mmCIF file of C-alpha atoms and ligand atoms in Angstrom:
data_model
loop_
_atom_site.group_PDB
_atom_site.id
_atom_site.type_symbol
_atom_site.label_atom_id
_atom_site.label_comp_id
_atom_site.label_asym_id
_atom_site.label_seq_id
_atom_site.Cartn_x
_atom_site.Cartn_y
_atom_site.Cartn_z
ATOM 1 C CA UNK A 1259 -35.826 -26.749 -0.569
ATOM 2 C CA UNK A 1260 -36.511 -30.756 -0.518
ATOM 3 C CA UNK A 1261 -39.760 -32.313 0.475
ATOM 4 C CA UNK A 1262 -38.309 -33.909 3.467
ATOM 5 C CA UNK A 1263 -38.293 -30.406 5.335
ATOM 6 C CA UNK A 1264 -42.269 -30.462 4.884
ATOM 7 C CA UNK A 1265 -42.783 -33.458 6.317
ATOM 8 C CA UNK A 1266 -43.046 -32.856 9.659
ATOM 9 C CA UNK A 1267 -43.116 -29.332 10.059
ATOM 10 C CA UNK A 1268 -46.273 -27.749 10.032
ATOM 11 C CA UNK A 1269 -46.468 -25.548 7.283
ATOM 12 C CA UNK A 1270 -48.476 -23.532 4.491
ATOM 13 C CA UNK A 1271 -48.515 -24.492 0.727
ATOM 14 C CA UNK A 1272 -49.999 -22.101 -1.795
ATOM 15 C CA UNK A 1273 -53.033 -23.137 -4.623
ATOM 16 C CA UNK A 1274 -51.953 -21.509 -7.584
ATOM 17 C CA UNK A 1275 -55.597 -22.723 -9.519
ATOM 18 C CA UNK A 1276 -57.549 -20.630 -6.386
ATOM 19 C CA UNK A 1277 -54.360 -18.292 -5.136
ATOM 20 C CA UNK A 1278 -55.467 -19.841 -1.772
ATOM 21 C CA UNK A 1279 -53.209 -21.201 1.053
ATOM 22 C CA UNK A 1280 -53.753 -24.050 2.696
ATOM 23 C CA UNK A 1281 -52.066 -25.140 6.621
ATOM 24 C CA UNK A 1282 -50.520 -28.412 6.577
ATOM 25 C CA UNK A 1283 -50.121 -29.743 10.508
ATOM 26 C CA UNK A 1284 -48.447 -33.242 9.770
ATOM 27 C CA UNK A 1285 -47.014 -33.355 13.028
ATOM 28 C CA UNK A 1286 -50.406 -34.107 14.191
ATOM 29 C CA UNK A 1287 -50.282 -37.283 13.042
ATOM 30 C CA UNK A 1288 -46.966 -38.839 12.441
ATOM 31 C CA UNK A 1289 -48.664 -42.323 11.148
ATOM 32 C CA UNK A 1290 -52.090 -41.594 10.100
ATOM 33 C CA UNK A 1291 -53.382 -45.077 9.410
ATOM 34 C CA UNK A 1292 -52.464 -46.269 13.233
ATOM 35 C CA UNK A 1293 -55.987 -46.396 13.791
ATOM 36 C CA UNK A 1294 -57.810 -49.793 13.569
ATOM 37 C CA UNK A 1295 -59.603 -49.438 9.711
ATOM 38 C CA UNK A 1296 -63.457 -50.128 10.294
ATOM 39 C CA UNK A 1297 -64.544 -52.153 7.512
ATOM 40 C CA UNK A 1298 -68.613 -51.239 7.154
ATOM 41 C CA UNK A 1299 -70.793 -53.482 5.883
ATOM 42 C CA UNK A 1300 -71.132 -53.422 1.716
ATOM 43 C CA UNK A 1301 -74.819 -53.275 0.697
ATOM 44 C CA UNK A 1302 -76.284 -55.228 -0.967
ATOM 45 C CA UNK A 1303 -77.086 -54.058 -3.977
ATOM 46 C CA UNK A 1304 -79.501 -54.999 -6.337
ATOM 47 C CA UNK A 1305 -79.140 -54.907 -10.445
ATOM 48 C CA UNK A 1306 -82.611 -53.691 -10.293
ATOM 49 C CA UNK A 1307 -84.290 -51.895 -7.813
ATOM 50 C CA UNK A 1308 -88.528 -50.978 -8.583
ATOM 51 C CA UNK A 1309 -88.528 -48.203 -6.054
ATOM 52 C CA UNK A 1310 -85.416 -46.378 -7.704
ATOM 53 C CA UNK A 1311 -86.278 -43.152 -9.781
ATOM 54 C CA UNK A 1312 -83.161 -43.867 -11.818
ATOM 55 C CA UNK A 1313 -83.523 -47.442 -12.916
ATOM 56 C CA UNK A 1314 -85.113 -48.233 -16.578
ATOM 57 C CA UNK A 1315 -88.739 -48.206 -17.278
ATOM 58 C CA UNK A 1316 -89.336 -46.988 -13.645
ATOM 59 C CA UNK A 1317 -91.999 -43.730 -12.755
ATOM 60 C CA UNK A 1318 -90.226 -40.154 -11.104
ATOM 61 C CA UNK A 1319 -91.738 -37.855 -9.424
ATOM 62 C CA UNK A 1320 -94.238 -35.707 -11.280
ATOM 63 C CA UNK A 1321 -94.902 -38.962 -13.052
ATOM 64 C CA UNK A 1322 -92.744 -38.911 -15.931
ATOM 65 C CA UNK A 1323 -91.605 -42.421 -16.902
ATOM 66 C CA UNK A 1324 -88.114 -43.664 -17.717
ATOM 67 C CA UNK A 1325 -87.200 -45.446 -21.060
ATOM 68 C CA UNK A 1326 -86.111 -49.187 -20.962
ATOM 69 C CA UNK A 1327 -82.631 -47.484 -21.768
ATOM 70 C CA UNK A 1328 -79.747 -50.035 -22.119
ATOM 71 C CA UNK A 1329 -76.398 -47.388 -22.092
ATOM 72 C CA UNK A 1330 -76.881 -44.118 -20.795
ATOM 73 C CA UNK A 1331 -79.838 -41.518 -20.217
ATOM 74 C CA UNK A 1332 -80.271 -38.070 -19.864
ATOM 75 C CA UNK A 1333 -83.548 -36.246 -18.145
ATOM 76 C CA UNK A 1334 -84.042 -32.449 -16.839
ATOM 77 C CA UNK A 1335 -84.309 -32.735 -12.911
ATOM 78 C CA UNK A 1336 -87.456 -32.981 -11.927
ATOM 79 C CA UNK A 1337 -86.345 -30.647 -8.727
ATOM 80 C CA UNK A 1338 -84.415 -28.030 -10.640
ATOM 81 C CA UNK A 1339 -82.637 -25.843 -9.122
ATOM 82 C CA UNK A 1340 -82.096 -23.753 -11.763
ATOM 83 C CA UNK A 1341 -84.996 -22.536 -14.210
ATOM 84 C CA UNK A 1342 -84.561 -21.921 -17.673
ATOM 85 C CA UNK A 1343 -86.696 -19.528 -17.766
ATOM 86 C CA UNK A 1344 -86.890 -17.672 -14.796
ATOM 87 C CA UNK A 1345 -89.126 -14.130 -14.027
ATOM 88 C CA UNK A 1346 -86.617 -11.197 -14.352
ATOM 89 C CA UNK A 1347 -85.414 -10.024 -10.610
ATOM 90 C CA UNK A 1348 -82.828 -7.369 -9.970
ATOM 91 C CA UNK A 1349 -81.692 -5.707 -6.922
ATOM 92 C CA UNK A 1350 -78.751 -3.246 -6.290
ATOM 93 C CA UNK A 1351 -78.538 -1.431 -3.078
ATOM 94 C CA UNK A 1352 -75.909 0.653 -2.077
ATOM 95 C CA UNK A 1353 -73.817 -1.862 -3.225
ATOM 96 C CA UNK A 1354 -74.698 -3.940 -0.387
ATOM 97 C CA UNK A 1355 -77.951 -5.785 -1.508
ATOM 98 C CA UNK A 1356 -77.154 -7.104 -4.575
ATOM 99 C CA UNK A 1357 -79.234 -9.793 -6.629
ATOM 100 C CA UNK A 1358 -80.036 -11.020 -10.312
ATOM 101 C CA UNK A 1359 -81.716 -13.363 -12.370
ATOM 102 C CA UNK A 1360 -79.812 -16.576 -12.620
ATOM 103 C CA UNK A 1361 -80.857 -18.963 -15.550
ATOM 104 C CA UNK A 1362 -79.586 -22.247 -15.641
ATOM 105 C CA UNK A 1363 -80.659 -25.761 -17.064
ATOM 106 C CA UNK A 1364 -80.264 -28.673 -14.566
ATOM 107 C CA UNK A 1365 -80.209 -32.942 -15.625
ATOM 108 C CA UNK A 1366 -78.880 -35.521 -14.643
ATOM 109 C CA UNK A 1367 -77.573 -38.306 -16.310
ATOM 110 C CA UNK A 1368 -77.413 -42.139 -15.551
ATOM 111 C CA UNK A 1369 -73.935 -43.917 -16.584
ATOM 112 C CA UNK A 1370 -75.798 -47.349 -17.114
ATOM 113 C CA UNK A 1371 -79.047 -49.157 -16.429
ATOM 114 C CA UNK A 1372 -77.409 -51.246 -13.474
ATOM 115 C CA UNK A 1373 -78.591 -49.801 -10.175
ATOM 116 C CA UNK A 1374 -75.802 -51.938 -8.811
ATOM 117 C CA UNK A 1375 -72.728 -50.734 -11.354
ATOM 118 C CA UNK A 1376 -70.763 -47.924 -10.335
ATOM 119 C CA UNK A 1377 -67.778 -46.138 -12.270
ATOM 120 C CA UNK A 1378 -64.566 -48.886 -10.494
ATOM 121 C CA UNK A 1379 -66.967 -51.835 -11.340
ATOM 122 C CA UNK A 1380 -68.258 -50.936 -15.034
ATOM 123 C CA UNK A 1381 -65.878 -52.068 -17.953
ATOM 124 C CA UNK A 1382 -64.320 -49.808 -20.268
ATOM 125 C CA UNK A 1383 -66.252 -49.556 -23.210
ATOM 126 C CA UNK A 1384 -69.180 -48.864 -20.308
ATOM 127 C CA UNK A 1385 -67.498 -45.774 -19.215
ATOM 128 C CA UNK A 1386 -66.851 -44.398 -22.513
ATOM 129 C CA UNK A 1387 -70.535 -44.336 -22.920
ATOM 130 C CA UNK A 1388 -70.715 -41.957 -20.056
ATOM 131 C CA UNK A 1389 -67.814 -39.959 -21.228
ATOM 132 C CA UNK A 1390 -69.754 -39.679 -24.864
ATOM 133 C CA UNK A 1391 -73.380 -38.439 -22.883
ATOM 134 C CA UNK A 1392 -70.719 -35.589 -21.116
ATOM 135 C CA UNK A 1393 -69.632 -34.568 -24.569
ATOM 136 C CA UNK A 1394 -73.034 -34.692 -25.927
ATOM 137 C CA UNK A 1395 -74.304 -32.533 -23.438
ATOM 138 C CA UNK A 1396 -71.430 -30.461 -23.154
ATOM 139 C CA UNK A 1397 -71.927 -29.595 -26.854
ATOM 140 C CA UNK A 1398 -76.021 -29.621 -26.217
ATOM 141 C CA UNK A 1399 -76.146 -27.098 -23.675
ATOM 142 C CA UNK A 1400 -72.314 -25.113 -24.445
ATOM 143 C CA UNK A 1401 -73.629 -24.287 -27.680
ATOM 144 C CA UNK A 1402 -76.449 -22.214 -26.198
ATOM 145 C CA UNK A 1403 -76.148 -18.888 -26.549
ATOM 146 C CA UNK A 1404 -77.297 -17.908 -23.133
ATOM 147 C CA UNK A 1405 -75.171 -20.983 -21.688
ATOM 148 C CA UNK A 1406 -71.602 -19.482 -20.286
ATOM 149 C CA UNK A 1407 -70.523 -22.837 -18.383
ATOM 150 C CA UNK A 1408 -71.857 -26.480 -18.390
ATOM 151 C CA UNK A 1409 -70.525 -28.052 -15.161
ATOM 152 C CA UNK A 1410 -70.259 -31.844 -15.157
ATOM 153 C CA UNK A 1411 -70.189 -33.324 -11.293
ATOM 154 C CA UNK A 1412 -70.873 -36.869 -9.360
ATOM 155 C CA UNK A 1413 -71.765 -36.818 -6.207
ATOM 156 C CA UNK A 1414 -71.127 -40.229 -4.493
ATOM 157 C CA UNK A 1415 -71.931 -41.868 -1.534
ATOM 158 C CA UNK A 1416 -74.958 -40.921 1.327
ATOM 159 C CA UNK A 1417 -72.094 -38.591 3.031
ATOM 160 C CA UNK A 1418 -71.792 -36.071 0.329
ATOM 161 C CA UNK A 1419 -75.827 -36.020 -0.413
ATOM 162 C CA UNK A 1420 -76.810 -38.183 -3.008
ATOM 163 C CA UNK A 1421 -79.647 -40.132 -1.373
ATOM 164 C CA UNK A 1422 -80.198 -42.783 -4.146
ATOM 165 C CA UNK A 1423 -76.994 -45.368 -5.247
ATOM 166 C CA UNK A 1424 -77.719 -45.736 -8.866
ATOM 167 C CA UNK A 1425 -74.632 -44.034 -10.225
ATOM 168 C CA UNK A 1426 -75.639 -41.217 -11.721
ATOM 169 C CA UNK A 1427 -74.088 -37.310 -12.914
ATOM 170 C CA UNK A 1428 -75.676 -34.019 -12.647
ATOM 171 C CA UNK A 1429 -75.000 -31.498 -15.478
ATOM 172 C CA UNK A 1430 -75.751 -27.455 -14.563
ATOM 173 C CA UNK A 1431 -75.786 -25.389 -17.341
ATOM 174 C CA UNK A 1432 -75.777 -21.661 -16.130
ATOM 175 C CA UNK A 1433 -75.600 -18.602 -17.933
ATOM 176 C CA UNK A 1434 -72.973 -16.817 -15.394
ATOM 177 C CA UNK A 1435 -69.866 -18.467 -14.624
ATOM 178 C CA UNK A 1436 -69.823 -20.186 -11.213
ATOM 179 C CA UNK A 1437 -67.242 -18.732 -8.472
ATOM 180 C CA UNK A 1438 -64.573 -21.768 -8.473
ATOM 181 C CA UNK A 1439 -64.168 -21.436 -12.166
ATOM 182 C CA UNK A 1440 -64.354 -17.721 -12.189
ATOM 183 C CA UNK A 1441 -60.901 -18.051 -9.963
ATOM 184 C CA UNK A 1442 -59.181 -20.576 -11.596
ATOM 185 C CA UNK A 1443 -60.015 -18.608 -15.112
ATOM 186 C CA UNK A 1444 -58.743 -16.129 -13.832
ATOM 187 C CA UNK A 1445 -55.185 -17.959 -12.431
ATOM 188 C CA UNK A 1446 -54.793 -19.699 -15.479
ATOM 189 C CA UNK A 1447 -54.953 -16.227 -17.628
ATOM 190 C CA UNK A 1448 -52.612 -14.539 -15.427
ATOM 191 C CA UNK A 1449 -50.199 -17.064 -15.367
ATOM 192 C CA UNK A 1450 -50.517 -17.852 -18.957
ATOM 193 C CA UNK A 1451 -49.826 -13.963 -19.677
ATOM 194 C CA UNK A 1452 -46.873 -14.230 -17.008
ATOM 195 C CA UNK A 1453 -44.847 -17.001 -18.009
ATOM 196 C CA UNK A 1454 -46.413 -17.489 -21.508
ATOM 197 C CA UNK A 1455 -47.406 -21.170 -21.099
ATOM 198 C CA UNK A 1456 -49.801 -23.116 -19.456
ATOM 199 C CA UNK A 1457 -50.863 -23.288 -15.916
ATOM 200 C CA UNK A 1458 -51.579 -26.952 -15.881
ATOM 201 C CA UNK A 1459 -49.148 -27.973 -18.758
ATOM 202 C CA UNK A 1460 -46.242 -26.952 -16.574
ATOM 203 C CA UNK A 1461 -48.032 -28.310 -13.232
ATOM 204 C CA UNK A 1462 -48.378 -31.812 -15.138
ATOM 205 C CA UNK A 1463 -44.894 -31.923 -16.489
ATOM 206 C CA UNK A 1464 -43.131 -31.269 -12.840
ATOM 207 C CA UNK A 1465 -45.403 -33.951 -11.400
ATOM 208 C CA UNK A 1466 -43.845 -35.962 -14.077
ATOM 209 C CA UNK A 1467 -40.585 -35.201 -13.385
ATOM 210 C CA UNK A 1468 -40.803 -34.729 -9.596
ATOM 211 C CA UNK A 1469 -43.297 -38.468 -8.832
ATOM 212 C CA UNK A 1470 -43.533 -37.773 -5.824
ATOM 213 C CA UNK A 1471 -47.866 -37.427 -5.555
ATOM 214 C CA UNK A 1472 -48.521 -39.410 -8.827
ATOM 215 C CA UNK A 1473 -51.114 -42.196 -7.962
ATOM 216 C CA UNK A 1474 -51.577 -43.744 -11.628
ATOM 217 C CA UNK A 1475 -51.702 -42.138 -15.677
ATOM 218 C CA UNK A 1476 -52.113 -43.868 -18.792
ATOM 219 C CA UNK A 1477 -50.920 -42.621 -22.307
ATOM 220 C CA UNK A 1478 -53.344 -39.525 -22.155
ATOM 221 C CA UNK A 1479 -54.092 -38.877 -18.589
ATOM 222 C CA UNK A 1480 -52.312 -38.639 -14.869
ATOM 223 C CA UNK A 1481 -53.997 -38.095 -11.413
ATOM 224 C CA UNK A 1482 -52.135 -36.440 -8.709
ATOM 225 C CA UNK A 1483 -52.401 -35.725 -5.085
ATOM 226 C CA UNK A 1484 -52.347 -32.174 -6.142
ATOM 227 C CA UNK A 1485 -48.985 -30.391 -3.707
ATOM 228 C CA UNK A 1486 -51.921 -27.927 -2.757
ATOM 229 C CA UNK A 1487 -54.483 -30.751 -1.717
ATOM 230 C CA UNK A 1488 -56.859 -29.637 1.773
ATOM 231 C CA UNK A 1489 -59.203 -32.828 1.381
ATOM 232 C CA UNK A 1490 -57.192 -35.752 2.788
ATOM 233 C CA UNK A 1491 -57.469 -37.459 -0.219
ATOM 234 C CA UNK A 1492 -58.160 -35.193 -2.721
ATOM 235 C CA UNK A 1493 -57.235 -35.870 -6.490
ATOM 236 C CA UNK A 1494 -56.729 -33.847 -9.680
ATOM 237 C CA UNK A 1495 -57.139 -35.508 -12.536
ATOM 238 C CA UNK A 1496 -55.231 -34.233 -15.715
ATOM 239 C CA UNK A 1497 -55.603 -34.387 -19.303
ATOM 240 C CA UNK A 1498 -52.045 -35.038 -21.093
ATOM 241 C CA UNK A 1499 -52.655 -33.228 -23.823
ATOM 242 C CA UNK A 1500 -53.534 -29.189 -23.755
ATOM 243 C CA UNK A 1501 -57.078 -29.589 -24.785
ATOM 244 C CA UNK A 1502 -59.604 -26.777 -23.315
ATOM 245 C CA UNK A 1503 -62.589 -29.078 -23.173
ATOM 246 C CA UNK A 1504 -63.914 -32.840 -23.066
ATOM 247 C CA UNK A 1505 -65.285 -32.257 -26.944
ATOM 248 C CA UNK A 1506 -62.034 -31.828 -27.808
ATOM 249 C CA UNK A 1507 -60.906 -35.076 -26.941
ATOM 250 C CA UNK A 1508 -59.909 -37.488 -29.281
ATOM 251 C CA UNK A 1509 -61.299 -41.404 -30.068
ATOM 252 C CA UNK A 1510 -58.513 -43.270 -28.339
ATOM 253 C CA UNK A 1511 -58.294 -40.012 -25.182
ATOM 254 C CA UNK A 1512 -62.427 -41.066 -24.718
ATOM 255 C CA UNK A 1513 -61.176 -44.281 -23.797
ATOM 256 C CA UNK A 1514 -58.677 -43.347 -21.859
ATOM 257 C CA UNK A 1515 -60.828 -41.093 -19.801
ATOM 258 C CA UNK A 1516 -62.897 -43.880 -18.828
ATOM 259 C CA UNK A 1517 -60.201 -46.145 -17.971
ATOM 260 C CA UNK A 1518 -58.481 -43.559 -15.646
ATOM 261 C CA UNK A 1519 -61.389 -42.765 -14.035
ATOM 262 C CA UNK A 1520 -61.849 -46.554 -13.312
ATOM 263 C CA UNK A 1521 -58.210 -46.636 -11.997
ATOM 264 C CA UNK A 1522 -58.497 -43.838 -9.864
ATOM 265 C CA UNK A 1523 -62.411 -44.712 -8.351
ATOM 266 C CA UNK A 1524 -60.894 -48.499 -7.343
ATOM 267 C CA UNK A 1525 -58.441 -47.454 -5.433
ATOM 268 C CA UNK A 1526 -60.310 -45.146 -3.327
ATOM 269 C CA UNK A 1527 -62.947 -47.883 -3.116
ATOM 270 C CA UNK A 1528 -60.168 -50.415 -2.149
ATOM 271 C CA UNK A 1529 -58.708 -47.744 0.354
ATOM 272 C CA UNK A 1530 -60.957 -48.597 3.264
ATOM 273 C CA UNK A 1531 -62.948 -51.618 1.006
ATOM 274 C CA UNK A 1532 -66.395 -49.614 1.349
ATOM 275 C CA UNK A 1533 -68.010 -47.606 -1.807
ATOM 276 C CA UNK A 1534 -65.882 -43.933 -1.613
ATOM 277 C CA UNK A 1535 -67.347 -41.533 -0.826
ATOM 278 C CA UNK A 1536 -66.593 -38.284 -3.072
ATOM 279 C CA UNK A 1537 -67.604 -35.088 -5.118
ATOM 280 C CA UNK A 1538 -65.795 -34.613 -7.996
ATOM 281 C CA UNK A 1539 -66.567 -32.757 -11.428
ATOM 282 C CA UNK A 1540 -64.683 -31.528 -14.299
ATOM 283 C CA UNK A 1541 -63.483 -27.835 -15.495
ATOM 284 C CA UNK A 1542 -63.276 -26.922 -18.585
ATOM 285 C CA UNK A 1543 -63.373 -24.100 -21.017
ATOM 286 C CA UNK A 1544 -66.303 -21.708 -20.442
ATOM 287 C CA UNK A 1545 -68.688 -21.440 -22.928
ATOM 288 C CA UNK A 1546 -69.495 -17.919 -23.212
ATOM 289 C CA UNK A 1547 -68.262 -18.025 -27.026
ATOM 290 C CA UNK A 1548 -65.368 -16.337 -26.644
ATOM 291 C CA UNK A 1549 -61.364 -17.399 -26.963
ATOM 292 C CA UNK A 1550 -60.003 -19.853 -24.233
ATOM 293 C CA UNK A 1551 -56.422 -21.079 -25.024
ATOM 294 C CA UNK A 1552 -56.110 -20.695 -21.310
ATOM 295 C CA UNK A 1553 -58.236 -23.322 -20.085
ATOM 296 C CA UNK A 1554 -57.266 -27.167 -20.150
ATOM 297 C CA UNK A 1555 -59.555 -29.934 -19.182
ATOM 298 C CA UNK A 1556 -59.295 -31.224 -15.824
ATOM 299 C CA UNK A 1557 -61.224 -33.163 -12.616
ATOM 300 C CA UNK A 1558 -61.276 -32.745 -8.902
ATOM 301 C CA UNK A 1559 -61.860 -35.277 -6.733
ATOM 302 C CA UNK A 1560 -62.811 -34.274 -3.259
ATOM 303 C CA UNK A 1561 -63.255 -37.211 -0.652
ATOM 304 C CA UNK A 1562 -64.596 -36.115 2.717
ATOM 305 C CA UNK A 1563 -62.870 -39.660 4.135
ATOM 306 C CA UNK A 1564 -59.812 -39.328 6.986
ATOM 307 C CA UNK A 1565 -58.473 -42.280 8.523
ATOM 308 C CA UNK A 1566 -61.535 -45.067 8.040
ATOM 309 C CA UNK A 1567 -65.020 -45.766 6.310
ATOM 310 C CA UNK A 1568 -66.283 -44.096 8.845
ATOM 311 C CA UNK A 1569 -64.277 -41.095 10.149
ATOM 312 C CA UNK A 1570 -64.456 -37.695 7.522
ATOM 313 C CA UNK A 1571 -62.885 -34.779 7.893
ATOM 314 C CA UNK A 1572 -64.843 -31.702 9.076
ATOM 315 C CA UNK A 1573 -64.514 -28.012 7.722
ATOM 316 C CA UNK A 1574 -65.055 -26.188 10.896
ATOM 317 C CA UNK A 1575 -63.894 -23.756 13.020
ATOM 318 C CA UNK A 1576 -60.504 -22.473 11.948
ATOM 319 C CA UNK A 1577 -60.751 -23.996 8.490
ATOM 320 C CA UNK A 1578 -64.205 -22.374 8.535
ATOM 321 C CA UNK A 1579 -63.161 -18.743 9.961
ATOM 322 C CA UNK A 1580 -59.594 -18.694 9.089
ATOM 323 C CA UNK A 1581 -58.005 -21.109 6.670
ATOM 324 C CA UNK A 1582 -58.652 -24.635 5.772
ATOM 325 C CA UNK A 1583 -55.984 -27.109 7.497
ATOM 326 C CA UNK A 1584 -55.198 -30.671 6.851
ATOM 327 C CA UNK A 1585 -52.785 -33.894 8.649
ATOM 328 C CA UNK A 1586 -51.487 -35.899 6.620
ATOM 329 C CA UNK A 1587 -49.367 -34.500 3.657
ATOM 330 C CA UNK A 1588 -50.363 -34.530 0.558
ATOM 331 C CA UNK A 1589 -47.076 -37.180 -0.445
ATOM 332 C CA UNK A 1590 -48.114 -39.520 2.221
ATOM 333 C CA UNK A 1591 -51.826 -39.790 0.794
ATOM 334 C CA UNK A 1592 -50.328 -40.508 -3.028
ATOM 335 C CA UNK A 1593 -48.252 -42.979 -1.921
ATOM 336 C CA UNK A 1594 -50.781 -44.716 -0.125
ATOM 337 C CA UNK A 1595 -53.037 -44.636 -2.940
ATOM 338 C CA UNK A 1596 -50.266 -45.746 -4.646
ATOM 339 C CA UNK A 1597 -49.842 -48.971 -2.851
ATOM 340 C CA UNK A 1598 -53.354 -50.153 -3.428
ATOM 341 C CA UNK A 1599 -54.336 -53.138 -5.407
ATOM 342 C CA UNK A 1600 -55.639 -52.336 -9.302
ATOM 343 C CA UNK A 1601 -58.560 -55.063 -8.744
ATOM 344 C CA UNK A 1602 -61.707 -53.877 -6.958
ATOM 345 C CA UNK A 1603 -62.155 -55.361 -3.770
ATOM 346 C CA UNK A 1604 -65.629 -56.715 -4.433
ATOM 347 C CA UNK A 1605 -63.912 -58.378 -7.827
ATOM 348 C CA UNK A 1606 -61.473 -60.502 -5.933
ATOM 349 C CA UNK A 1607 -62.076 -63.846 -5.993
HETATM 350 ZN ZN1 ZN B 222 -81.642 -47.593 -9.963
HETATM 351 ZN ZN1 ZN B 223 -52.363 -26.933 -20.689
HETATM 352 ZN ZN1 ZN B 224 -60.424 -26.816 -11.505
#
C-alpha cells in the first residue's frame, strides 16, 4: 500500500494510542490553502499588565498576592475545580446512576514574569525553567500517595478558553486516572504484551524511517503529524529516548524539551502569523505507584485552526454522533509545517 492511494480517496485510518478511527475526506479539498489567509491584527501586548492576575507582585481573586517572581511560579487555582479534600459522595444505582468522590489538586503555573513572552518567543534557557517547575511538580504532587496522575496542559489562545494571555500551564493532580490516559494505558500495555516492545518506540522509529509527517526533531525529540491526526493540525510530540516520565529526563533532554517546544510553537505561530491557537499537554506514566515500563513520555498538540486565523474546525454533527472526520491529510499538514520559516514572525526584522 503507498501513501499516494490515500491521498485523494476518502478513507479511514486507525489510532492505535485510542483504538479509534478517524474519516479522512481529502477530496474535499484538493488545495486547502486556496483560500485568501486573513492576517488578524497582533495585539499589542504589554511586558506588564496591572490588571493581569498572573503578572508579578499583582492581587488575585480572593486577595492573595503574587511574589515579584523573576522565573517561574506556581499557585493552587483560586477556582479549583478539583478539591483536595472533598466530603465523601457515593452513588450506585442499578448500575445506571453511578457517582464518587473525585479528589484532585488544581495550579497553575506561570512560564515567566513577561505578560508579553510566550513559549516561540522565550529563549532557551527560559523554557527550561518551565520544563524544571513541570518536573518539580510532577514529583510534588506524583509522589502523593492519593495522587494516581498529574496532568500537565496549556491552553492557548481566547478560542480554546484561556481568557487571560500571560502564558501560563495548569497542572491537575487527580487521584483516578483521567479517561484519555486510561485508553492509551491501556493500548500501550496490550501492544507492549503483543509484540513485546514499545508502542511509541516503534511508532517513532517508522516516522523516522518513513519522513513523510516529520515537521522538525533535535537529538532527543521529534514531532509528527501523527498518521492518525483528526485536528487539522494536530502534533505529537515524542521523546527519543524510552523514558516513562518528564523526571526521568536527563540535563541535556531538559534542554532539548524546551527547544523543541520552541520549534514546534513558531511554526504554528508563523502558519497564519497570528498567536496559535492550541491545547496541548503531556502523558506520562501514571502515578499510582505501581510498575510502568509501558508508558513513554509524550505531548499532543491539538489546534482548533483550518485554513486561516480565523476559520477553526468544528466537532459537530457526524464527528459528534458518528465519527470525527477531517480534509486535509495528515502528510499535507506536515509538509506545510514543514515549509515554514524557523524565525518567529514577530522576530523578523
Ligand atoms: Zn500578566
Ligand atoms: Zn517507548
Ligand atoms: Zn497521549
Amino acid at each position: 500500500m503507498n501513501l499516494d492511494q490515500l491521498k485523494d480517496t476518502p478513507h479511514r485510518r486507525f489510532n492505535p494510542l485510542t483504538r479509534e478511527w478517524i474519516v479522512v475526506s481529502p477530496h474535499r479539498t484538493q488545495r486547502p490553502w486556496q483560500g485568501k489567509v486573513e492576517k488578524t491584527q497582533v495585539e499589542d501586548s504589554v511586558p506588564y499588565d496591572p490588571d493581569c492576575y498572573l503578572c508579578p507582585g499583582n492581587a488575585r481573586a480572593g486577595g492573595a498576592h503574587n511574589p515579584r517572581y523573576s522565573s517561574t511560579f506556581v499557585f493552587e487555582n483560586d477556582y479549583a475545580a478539583l478539591l483536595p479534600n472533598p466530603a465523601e459522595v457515593a452513588m450506585e444505582h442499578d448500575d445506571l446512576l453511578l457517582a464518587g468522590t473525585e479528589r484532585g489538586i488544581c495550579r497553575v503555573g506561570c512560564f515567566s514574569p513577561r505578560h508579553d513572552l510566550t513559549i516561540p518567543r522565550m529563549s532557551v534557557p527560559e523554557l527550561r525553567s518551565a520544563v524544571d517547575m513541570w518536573i518539580e511538580q510532577f514529583n510534588d504532587l506524583g509522589s502523593r500517595e492519593w495522587v494516581q496522575h498529574v496532568q500537565i496542559f496549556e491552553n492557548r489562545g481566547a478560542m480554546m478558553g484561556a481568557s487571560n494571555p500571560h502564558p501560563h500551564c495548569q497542572i491537575w493532580a487527580t487521584a483516578h486516572l483521567p479517561n484519555q490516559v486510561i485508553r492509551e494505558q491501556a493500548a500501550m500495555k496490550e501492544y507492549a504484551g503483543k509484540h513485546r516492545s514499545c508502542l511509541l518506540c516503534d511508532y517513532l522509529r517508522l516516522e523516522g524511517d518513513l519522513s513523510q509527517r516529520v515537521v522538525c526533531e533535535n537529538d532527543c525529540f521529534l514531532v509528527v503529524v501523527p498518521f492518525w491526526a483528526l485536528w487539522p493540525f494536530e502534533t505529537l510530540l515524542l521523546s527519543k529516548r524510552h523514558v516513562e516520565s518528564i523526571a526521568d529526563l536527563e540535563n541535556n533532554e531538559r534542554d532539548l524539551l524546551g527547544e523543541i517546544l520552541k520549534q514546534i510553537t513558531t511554526r504554528y505561530d508563523n502558519l497564519f502569523e497570528v498567536a496559535f491557537p492550541y491545547s496541548m499537554g503531556f502523558h506520562q506514566r501514571p502515578t499510582d505507584h505501581q510498575h510502568h515500563p509501558e508508558s513513554h513520555l509524550h505531548a499532543h498538540f491539538y489546534p482548533p485552526l483550518l485554513r486561516s486565523a480565523t476559520i477553526q474546525k468544528f466537532m459537530v454533527g457526524f464527528e459528534m454522533l458518528g465519527t470525527p472526520q477531517r480534509d486535509i491529510t495528515p502528510e499535507a499538514a506536515a509538509e506545510r509545517l514543514q515549509s515554514l520559516p524557523q524565525v518567529h514572525f514577530r522576530d523578523r526584522a
